[in-house]
Coordinates of C-alpha atoms and ligand atoms in Angstrom, one line a residue:
X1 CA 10.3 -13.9 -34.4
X2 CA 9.6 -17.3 -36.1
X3 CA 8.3 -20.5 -34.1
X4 CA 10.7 -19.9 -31.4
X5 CA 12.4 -23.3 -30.0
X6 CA 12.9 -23.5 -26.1
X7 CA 16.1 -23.2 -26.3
X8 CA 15.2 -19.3 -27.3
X9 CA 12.4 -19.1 -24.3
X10 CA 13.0 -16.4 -21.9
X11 CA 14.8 -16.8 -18.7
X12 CA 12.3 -15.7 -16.8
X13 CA 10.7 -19.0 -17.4
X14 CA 13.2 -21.4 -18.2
X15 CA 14.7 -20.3 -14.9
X16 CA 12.0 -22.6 -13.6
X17 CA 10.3 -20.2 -10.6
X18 CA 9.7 -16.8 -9.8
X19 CA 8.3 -15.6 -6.5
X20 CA 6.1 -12.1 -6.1
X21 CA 7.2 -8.4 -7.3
X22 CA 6.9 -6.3 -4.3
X23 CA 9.0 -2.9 -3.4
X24 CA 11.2 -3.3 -6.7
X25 CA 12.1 -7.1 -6.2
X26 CA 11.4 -10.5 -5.9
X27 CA 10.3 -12.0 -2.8
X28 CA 9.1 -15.5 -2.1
X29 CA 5.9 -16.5 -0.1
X30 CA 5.8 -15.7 3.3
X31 CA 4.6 -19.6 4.3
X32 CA 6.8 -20.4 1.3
X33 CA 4.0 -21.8 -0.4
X34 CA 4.5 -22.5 -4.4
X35 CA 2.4 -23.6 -7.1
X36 CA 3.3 -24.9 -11.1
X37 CA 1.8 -22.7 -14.1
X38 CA 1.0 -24.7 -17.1
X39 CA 1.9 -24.6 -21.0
X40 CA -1.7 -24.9 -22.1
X41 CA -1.0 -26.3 -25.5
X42 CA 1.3 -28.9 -23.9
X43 CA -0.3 -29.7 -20.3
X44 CA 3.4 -29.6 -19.3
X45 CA 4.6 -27.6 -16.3
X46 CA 6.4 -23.9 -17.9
X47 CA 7.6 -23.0 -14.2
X48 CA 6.3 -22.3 -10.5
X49 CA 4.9 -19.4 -8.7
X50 CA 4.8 -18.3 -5.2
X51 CA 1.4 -19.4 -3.7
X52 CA 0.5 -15.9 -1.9
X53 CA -2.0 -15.2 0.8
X54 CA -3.2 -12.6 3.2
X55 CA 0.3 -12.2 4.7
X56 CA 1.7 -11.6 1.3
X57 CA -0.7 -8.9 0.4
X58 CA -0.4 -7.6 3.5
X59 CA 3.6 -7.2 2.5
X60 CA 2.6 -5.5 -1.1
X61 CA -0.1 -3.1 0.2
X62 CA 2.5 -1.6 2.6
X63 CA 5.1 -1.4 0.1
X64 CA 2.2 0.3 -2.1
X65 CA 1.0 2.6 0.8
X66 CA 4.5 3.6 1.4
X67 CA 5.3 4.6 -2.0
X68 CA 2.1 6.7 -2.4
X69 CA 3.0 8.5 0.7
X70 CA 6.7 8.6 -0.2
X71 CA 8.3 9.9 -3.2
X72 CA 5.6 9.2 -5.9
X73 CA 3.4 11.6 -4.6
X74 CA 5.5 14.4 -5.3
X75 CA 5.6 13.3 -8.9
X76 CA 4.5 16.5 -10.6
X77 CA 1.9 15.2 -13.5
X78 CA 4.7 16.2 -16.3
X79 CA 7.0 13.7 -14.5
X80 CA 4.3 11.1 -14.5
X81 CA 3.7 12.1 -17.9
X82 CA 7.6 12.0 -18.8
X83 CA 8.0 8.4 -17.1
X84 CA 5.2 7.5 -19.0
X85 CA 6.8 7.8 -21.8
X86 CA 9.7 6.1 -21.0
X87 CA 7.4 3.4 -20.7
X88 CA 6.0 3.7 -23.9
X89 CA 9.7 3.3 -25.6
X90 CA 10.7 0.7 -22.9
X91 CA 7.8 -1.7 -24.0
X92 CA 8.0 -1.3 -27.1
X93 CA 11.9 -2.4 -27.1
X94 CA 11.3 -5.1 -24.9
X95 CA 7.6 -6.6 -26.5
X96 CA 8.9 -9.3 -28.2
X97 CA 9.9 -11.3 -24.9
X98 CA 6.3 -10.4 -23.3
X99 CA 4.7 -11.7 -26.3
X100 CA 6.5 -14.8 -26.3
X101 CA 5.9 -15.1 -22.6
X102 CA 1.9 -14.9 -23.1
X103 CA 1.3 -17.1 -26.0
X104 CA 3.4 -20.0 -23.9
X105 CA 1.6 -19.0 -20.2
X106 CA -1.8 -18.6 -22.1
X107 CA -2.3 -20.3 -25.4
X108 CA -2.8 -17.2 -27.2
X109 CA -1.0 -17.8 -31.0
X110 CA 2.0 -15.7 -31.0
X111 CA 1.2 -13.7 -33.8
X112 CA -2.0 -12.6 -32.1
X113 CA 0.4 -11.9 -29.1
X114 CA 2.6 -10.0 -31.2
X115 CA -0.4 -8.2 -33.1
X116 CA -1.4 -6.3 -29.4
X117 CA 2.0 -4.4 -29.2
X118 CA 0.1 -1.8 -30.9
X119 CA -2.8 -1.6 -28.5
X120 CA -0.9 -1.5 -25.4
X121 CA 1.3 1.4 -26.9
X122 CA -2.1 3.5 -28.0
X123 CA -3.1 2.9 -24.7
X124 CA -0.3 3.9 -22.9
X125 CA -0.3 7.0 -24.6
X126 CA -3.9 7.5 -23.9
X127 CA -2.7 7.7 -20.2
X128 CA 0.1 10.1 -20.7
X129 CA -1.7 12.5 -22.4
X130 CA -4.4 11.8 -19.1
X131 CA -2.2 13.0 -16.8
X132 CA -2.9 16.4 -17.4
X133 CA -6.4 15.6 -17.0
X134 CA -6.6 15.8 -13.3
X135 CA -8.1 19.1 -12.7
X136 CA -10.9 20.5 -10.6
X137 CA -12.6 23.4 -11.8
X138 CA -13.4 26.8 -10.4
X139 CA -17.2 26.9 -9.7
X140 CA -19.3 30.5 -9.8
X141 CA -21.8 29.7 -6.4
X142 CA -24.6 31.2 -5.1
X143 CA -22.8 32.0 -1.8
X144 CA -21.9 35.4 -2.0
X145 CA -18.8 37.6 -3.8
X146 CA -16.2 37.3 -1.0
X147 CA -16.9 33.3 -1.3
X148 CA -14.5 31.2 -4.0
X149 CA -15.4 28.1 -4.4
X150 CA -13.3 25.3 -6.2
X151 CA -12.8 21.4 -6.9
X152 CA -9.4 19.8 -6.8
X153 CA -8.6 16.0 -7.4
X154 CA -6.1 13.9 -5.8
X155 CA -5.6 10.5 -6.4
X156 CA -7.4 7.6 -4.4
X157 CA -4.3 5.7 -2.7
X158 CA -3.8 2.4 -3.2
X159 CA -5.3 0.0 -6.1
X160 CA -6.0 -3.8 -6.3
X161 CA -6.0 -5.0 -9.8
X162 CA -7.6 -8.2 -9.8
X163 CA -6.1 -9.7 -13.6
X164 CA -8.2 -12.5 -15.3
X165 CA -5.9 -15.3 -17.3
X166 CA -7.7 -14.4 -20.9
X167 CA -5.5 -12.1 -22.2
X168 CA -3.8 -10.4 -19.0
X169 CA -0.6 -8.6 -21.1
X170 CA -3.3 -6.2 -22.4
X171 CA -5.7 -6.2 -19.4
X172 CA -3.4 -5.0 -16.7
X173 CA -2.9 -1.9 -18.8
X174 CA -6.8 -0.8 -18.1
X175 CA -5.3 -0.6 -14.3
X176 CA -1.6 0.3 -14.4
X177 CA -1.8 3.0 -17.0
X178 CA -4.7 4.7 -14.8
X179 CA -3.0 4.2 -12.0
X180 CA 0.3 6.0 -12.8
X181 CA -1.6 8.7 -14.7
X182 CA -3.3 9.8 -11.4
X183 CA -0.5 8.8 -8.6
X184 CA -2.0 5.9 -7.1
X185 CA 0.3 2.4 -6.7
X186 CA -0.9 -0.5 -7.4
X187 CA -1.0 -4.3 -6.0
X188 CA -1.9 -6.8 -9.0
X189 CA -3.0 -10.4 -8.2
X190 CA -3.2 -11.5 -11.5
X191 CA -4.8 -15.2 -12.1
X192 CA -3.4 -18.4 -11.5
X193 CA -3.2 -19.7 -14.7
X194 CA -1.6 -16.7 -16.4
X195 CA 0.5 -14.5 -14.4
X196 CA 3.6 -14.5 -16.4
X197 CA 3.0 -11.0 -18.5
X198 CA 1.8 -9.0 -15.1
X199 CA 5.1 -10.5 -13.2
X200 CA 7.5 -9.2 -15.9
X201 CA 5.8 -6.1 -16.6
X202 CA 6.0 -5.1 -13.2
X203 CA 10.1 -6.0 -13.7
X204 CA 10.1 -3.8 -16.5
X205 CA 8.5 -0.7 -15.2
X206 CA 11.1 -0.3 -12.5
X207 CA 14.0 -1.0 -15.2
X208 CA 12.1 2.1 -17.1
X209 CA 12.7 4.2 -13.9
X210 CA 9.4 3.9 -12.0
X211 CA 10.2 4.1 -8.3
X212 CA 10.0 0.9 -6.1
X213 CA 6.7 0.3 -4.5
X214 CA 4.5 1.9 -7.0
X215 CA 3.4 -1.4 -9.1
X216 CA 3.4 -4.5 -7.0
X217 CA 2.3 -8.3 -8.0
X218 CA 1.0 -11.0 -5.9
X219 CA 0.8 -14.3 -7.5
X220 CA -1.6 -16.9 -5.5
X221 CA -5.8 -18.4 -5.3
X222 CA -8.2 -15.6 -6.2
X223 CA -9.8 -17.6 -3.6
X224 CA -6.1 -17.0 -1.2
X225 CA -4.2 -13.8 -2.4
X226 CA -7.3 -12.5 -4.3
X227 CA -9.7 -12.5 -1.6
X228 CA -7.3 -11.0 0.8
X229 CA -6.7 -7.9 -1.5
X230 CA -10.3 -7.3 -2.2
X231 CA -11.0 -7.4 1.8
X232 CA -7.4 -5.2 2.6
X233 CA -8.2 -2.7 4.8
X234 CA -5.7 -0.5 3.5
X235 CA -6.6 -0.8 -0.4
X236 CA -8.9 2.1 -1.7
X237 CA -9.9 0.8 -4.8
X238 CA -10.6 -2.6 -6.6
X239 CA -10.4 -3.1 -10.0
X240 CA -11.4 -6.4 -11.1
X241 CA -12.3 -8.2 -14.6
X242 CA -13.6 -11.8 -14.2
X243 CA -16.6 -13.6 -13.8
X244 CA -20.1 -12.5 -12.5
X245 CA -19.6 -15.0 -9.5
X246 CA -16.6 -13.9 -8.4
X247 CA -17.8 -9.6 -9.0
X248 CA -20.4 -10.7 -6.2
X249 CA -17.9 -12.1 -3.9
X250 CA -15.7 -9.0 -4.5
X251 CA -18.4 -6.4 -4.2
X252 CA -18.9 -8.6 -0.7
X253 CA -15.6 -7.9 0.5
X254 CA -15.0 -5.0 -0.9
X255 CA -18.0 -3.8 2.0
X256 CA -14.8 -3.9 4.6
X257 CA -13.7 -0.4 4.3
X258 CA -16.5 0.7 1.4
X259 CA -13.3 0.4 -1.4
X260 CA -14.4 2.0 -4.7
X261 CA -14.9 -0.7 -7.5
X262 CA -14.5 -1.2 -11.1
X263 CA -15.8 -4.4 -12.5
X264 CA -16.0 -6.1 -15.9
X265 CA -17.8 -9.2 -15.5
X266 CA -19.2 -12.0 -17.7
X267 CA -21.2 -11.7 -20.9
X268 CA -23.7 -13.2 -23.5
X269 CA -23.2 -10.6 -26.1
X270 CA -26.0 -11.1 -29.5
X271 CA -24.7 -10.4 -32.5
X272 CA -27.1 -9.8 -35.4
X273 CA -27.1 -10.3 -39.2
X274 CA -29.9 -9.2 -41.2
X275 CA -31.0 -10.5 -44.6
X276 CA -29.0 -7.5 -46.3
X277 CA -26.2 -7.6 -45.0
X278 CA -22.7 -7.6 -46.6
X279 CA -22.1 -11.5 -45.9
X280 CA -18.4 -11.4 -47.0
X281 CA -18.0 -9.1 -43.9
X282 CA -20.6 -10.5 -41.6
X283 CA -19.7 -14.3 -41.9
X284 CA -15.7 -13.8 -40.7
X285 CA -16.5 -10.9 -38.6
X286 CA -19.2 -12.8 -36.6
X287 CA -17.1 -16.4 -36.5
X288 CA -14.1 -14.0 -35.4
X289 CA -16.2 -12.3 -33.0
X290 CA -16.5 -15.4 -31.1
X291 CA -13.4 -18.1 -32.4
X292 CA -10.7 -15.4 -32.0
X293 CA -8.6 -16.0 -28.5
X294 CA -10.9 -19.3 -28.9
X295 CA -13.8 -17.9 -27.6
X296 CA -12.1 -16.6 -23.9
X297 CA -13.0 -13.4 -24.7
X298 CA -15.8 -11.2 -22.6
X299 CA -17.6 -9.9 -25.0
X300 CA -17.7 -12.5 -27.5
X301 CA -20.5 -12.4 -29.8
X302 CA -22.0 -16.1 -28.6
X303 CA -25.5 -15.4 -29.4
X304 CA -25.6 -15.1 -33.3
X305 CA -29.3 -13.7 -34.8
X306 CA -29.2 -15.0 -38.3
X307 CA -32.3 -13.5 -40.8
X308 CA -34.4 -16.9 -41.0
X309 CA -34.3 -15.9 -45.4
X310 CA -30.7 -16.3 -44.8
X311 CA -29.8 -18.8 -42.5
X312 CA -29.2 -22.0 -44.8
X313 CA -26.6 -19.4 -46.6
X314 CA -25.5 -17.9 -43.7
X315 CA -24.7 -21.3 -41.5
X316 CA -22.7 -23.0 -44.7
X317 CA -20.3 -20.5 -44.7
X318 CA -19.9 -19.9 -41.3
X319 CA -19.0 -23.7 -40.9
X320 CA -17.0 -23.4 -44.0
X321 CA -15.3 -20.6 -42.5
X322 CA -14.6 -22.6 -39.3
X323 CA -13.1 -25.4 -40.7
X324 CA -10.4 -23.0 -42.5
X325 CA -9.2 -22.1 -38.9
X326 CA -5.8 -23.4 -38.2
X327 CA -6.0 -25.0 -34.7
X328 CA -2.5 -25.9 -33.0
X329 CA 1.0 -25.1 -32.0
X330 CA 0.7 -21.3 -30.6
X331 CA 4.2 -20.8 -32.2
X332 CA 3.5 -21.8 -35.0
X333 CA 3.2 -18.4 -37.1
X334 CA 0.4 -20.0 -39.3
X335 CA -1.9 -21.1 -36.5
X336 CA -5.4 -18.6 -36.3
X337 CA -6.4 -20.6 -32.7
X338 CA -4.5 -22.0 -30.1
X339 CA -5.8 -23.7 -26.5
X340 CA -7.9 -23.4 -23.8
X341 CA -6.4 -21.9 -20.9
X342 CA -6.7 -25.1 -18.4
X343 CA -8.0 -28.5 -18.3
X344 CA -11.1 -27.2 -16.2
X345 CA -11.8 -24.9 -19.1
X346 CA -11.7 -27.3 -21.4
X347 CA -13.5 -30.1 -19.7
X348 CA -15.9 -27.3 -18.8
X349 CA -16.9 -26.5 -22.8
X350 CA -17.1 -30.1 -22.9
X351 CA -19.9 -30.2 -21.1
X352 CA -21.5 -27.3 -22.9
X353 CA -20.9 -28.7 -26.1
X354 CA -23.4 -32.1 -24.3
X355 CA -25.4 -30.1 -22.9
X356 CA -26.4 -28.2 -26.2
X357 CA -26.8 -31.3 -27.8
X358 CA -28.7 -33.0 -24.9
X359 CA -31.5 -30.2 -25.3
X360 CA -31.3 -30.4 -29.1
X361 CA -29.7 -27.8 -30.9
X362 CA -28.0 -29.2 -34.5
X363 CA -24.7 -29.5 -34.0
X364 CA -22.9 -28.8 -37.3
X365 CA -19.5 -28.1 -36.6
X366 CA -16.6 -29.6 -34.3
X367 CA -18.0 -30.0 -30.4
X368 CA -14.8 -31.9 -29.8
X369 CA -11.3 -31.9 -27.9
X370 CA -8.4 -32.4 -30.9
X371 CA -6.4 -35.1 -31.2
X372 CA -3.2 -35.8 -32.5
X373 CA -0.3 -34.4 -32.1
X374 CA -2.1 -31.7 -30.0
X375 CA -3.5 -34.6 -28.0
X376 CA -1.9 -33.0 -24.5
X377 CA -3.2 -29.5 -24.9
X378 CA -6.2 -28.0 -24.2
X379 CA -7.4 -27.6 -27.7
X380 CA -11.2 -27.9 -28.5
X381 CA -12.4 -27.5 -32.3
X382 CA -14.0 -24.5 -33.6
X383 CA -17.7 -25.3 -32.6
X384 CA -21.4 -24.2 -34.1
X385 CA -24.9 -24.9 -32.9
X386 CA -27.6 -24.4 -35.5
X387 CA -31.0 -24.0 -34.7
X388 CA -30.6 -23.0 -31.2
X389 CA -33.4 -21.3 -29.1
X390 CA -32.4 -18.4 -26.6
X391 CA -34.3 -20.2 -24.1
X392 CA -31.7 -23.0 -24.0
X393 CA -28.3 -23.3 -21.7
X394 CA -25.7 -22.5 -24.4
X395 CA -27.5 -19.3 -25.3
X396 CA -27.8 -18.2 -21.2
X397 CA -24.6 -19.3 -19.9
X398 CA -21.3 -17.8 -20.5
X399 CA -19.2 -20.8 -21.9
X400 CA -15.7 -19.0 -22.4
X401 CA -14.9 -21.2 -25.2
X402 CA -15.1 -21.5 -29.7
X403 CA -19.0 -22.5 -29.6
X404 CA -21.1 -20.1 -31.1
X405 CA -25.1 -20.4 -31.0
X406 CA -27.0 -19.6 -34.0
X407 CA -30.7 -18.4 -33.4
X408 CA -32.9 -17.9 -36.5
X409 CA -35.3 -14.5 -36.5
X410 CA -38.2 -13.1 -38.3
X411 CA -38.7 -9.6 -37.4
X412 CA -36.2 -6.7 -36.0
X413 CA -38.6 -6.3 -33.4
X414 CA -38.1 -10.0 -32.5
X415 CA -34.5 -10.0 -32.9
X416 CA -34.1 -6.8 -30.5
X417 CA -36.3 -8.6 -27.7
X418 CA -34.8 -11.9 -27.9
X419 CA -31.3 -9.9 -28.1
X420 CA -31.6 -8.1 -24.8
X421 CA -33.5 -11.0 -23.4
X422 CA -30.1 -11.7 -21.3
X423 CA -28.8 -10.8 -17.6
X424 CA -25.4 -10.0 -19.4
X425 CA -24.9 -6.2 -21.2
X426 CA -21.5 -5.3 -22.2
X427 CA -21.4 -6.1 -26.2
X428 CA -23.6 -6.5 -29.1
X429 CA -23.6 -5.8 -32.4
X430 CA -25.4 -5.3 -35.8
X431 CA -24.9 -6.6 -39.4
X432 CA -26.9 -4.5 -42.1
X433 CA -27.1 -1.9 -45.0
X434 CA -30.1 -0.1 -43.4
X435 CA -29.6 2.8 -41.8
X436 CA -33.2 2.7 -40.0
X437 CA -32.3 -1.2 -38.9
X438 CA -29.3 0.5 -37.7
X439 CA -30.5 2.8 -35.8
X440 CA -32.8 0.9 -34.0
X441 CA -30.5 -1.5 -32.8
X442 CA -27.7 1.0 -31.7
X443 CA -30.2 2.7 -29.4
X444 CA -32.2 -0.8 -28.7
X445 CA -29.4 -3.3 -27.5
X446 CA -29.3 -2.7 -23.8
X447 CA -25.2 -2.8 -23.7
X448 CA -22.4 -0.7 -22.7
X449 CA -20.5 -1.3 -26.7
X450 CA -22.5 -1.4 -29.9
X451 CA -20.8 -2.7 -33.0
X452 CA -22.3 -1.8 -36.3
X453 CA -20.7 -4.1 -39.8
X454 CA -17.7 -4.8 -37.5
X455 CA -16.8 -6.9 -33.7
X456 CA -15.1 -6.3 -30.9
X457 CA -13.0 -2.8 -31.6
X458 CA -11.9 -1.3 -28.2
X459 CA -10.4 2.4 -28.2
X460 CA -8.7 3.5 -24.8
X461 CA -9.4 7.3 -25.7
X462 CA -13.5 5.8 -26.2
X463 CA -13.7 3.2 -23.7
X464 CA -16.7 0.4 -22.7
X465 CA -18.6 -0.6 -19.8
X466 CA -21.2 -2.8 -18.7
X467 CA -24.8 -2.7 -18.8
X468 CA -27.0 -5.1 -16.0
X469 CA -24.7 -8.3 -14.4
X470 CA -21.8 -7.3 -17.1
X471 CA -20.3 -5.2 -13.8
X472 CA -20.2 -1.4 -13.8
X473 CA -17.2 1.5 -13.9
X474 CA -16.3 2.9 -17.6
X475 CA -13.2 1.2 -19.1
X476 CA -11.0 3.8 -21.3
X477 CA -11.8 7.8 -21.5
X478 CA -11.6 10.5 -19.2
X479 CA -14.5 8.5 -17.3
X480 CA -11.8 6.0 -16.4
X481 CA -8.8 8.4 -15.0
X482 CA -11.2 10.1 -13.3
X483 CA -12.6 7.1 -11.0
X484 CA -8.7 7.0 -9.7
X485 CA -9.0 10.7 -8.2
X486 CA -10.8 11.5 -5.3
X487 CA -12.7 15.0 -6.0
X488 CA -12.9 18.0 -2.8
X489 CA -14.6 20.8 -2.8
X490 CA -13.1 23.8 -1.7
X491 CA -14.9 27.4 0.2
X492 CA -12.9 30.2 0.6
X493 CA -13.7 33.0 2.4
X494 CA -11.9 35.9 1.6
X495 CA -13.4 38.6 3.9
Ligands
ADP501 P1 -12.7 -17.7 -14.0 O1 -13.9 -18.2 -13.2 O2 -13.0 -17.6 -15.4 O3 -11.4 -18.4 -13.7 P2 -12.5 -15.6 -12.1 O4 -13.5 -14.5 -12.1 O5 -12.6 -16.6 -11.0 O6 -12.6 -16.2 -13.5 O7 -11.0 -15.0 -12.1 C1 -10.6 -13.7 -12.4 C2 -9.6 -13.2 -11.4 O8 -10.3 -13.2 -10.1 C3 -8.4 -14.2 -11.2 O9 -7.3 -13.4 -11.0 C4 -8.8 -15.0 -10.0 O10 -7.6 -15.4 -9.3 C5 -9.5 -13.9 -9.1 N1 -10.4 -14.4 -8.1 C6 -11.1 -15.6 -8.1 N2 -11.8 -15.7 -7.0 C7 -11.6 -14.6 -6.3 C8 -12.1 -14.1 -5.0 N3 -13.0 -14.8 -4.3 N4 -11.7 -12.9 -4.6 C9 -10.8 -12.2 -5.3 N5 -10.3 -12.6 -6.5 C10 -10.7 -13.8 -7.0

């Protein structure tokens, strides 16, 4: 698809509103409550969504609780499996509109939209092929012969997926793929400012034959529809990517009826290049580990460890490298970054960007919102701080935006310290030729994904997890499928 006009935008926006997916169709708010969603690279108004609260959840965890009770849970696993499947091919006929329908809810540059198709198919395949997966085991005991003793699983009921707006087309996937390998149903709230991808997924997965009930979506607050899914007494799980802040207030309500939780939350993630390393790699994969999805990304690799022997090298081509970036028009097929999801993002890696400067780090690329004919959007230029000391703001704070920190080292010793010298743990990585510099680092950085000559690869079948305030509950793996399923133990005397 080439820089699509709106005359060729979906319907499902241009229609100009869309209320909440619950039991197989669209409902509007039960106080009839709407709100607008925004084109972040215009500022205009791309359609409205119903405003959801505690009465609307209330509405999508019984539709949720009555399809887990109903006919899903006699889904054998090769049916799941099967409609699985059917999912996989249904997606990947039908991609095109939910790329298109993320790049103009989020910003995200269409052909970085377009390039995730793959990802979502591997890792809906990883959760077919899971499906078989839920087993218990039979145990030798310690009780006697006529005593058989065995585990089963069944799945845990019903699951909250709380979405964030940074890239939520892939990120629901962590939940519903999961979900509908084990038998659970699920209730999404995904965010405010990008629930587009989540609504129209949920759409799509009846249309591939799942039953009604099984995926749900609230649209709303996190502060409104989110907080009233993570205190639901009927939900048995929450999974939630977002902020630290808001993990603390969902661990707090999650206390009502002791839900099981997942969380990803924020990060500070170093990234370290050493004298000898391959800088034709190092220098796009460490501006890329932090520009790409302009800097909303979790894991971005905001802390950057240069060598000190290199660092005069190493900064010139990094800012070299940035200003080759295309900024702009998501559409456009040549553009590498597009905005900011909101105005509050922006203004808030405005301040940042002062900040950094007020405590004196060299500023020595961008730090500013663009102008032109991108004027209305969200769009801030591709930013770098030399010189920057780990003690200062930009190097604690998760900033969510293109500014990456550069922090000269001497030693491996001091780079490791400084490195894990962080509240945040879920990515780091390493830039060097040395196996023994390599080694030290994978086992040293105290995070739950170590990269080595490379950033930010995620494998569903491998999975990643936090370390510290970075949240807790594997991502990806068998670790992941099996947090859905409630294990027994089973005694049977056969006397
Ligand atoms: P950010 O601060 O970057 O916007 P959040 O962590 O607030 O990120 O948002 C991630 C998701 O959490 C969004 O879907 C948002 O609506 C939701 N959310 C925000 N506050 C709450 C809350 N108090 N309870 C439950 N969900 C929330």
């Amino acid at each position: 698809m080439n820089n699509p006009t709106k005359t060729q935008y979906p319907t499902f926006v241009t229609r100009g509103s869309t209320g909440h997916f619950i039991d197989g169709g669209w409902q509007e708010a039960v106080a009839g409550r709407r709100m607008d969603t925004r084109n972040p690279s215009t500022g205009g108004i791309l359609t409205t969504l119903a405003r959801g609260d505690a009465a609307d959840v209330d509405r999508a965890v019984l539709s949720a609780r009555r399809a887990f009770d109903g006919p899903w849970s006699r889904f054998t696993p090769h049916e799941r499996q099967a409609l699985l499947h059917k999912v996989h091919d249904f997606i990947d006929q039908n991609y095109d509109e939910l790329a298109l329908l993320e790049s103009l809810d989020m910003g995200v540059p269409l052909s970085r939209a377009q390039g995730f198709k793959q990802n979502i198919l591997k890792c809906i395949l990883f959760f077919a092929s899971q499906t078989m997966n839920c087993a218990g085991q039979t145990i030798p005991n310690s009780l006697g012969g006529k005593y058989t003793t065995l585990t089963l699983k069944a799945p845990v009921g019903v699951v909250g997926g709380i979405i964030p707006w940074n890239g939520p087309l892939i990120s629901q996937w962590w939940v519903l793929g999961a979900a509908l390998a084990t038998g659970c149903t699920v209730v999404m709230k995904p965010a405010e400012d990008a629930s587009l991808t989540v609504l129209r997924t949920a759409e799509f997965l009846c249309e591939a034959g799942l039953p009604e009930g099984v995926v749900n979506v609230v649209t709303g607050l996190g502060t409104e529809a989110g907080a009233a899914l993570a205190a639901h007494p009927d939900v048995d799980r929450i999974a939630f990517t977002g902020s630290t802040d808001t993990g603390r207030e969902i661990i707090r309500a999650s206390a009502t009826n002791i839900k099981r939780l997942q969380l990803e939350l924020g990060g500070k993630s170093p990234d370290i290049v050493f004298a000898d390393a391959d800088l034709d790699r190092a220098v796009p994969g460490a501006a890329m580990g932090v520009f790409s999805n302009s800097g909303q990304v979790c894991f971005a690799g905001t802390r950057l460890f240069v060598e000190r022997t290199i660092q005069h090298e190493f900064v010139e081509r990094m800012v070299d490298f940035g200003r080759s970036l295309k900024v702009g028009d998501p559409l456009d097929p040549n553009t590498d970054l597009g905005p900011l999801i909101s105005q509050k993002q922006m203004e808030r890696v405005l301040d940042y960007v002062s900040v950094g400067d007020d405590e004196g780090a060299d500023l020595v690329l961008g730090g500013n919102r663009m102008t032109g004919d991108v004027a209305n959007g969200y769009f801030v230029e591709p930013t770098i701080f030399n010189n920057v000391s780990n003690t200062m703001t930009i190097a604690r704070e998760e900033i969510f935006g293109p500014v990456i920190s550069i922090i000269p080292f001497d030693t491996a010793g001091e780079a490791l310290a400084l490195a894990n010298d962080t509240v945040y743990g879920l990515g780091g990585a390493v830039w060097t030729r040395d196996i023994s510099t390599m080694n030290t680092m994978m086992h040293g950085i105290k995070a739950g994904t170590v990269w080595v000559n490379c950033y930010g690869l995620i494998d569903p079948s491998v999975g990643f997890g936090g370390y510290k305030q970075s949240g807790y509950g594997w991502k990806g793996g068998p670790q992941h499928v099996d947090a859905f399923l409630y294990q027994k133990s089973i005694c049977i005397n056969s006397d």
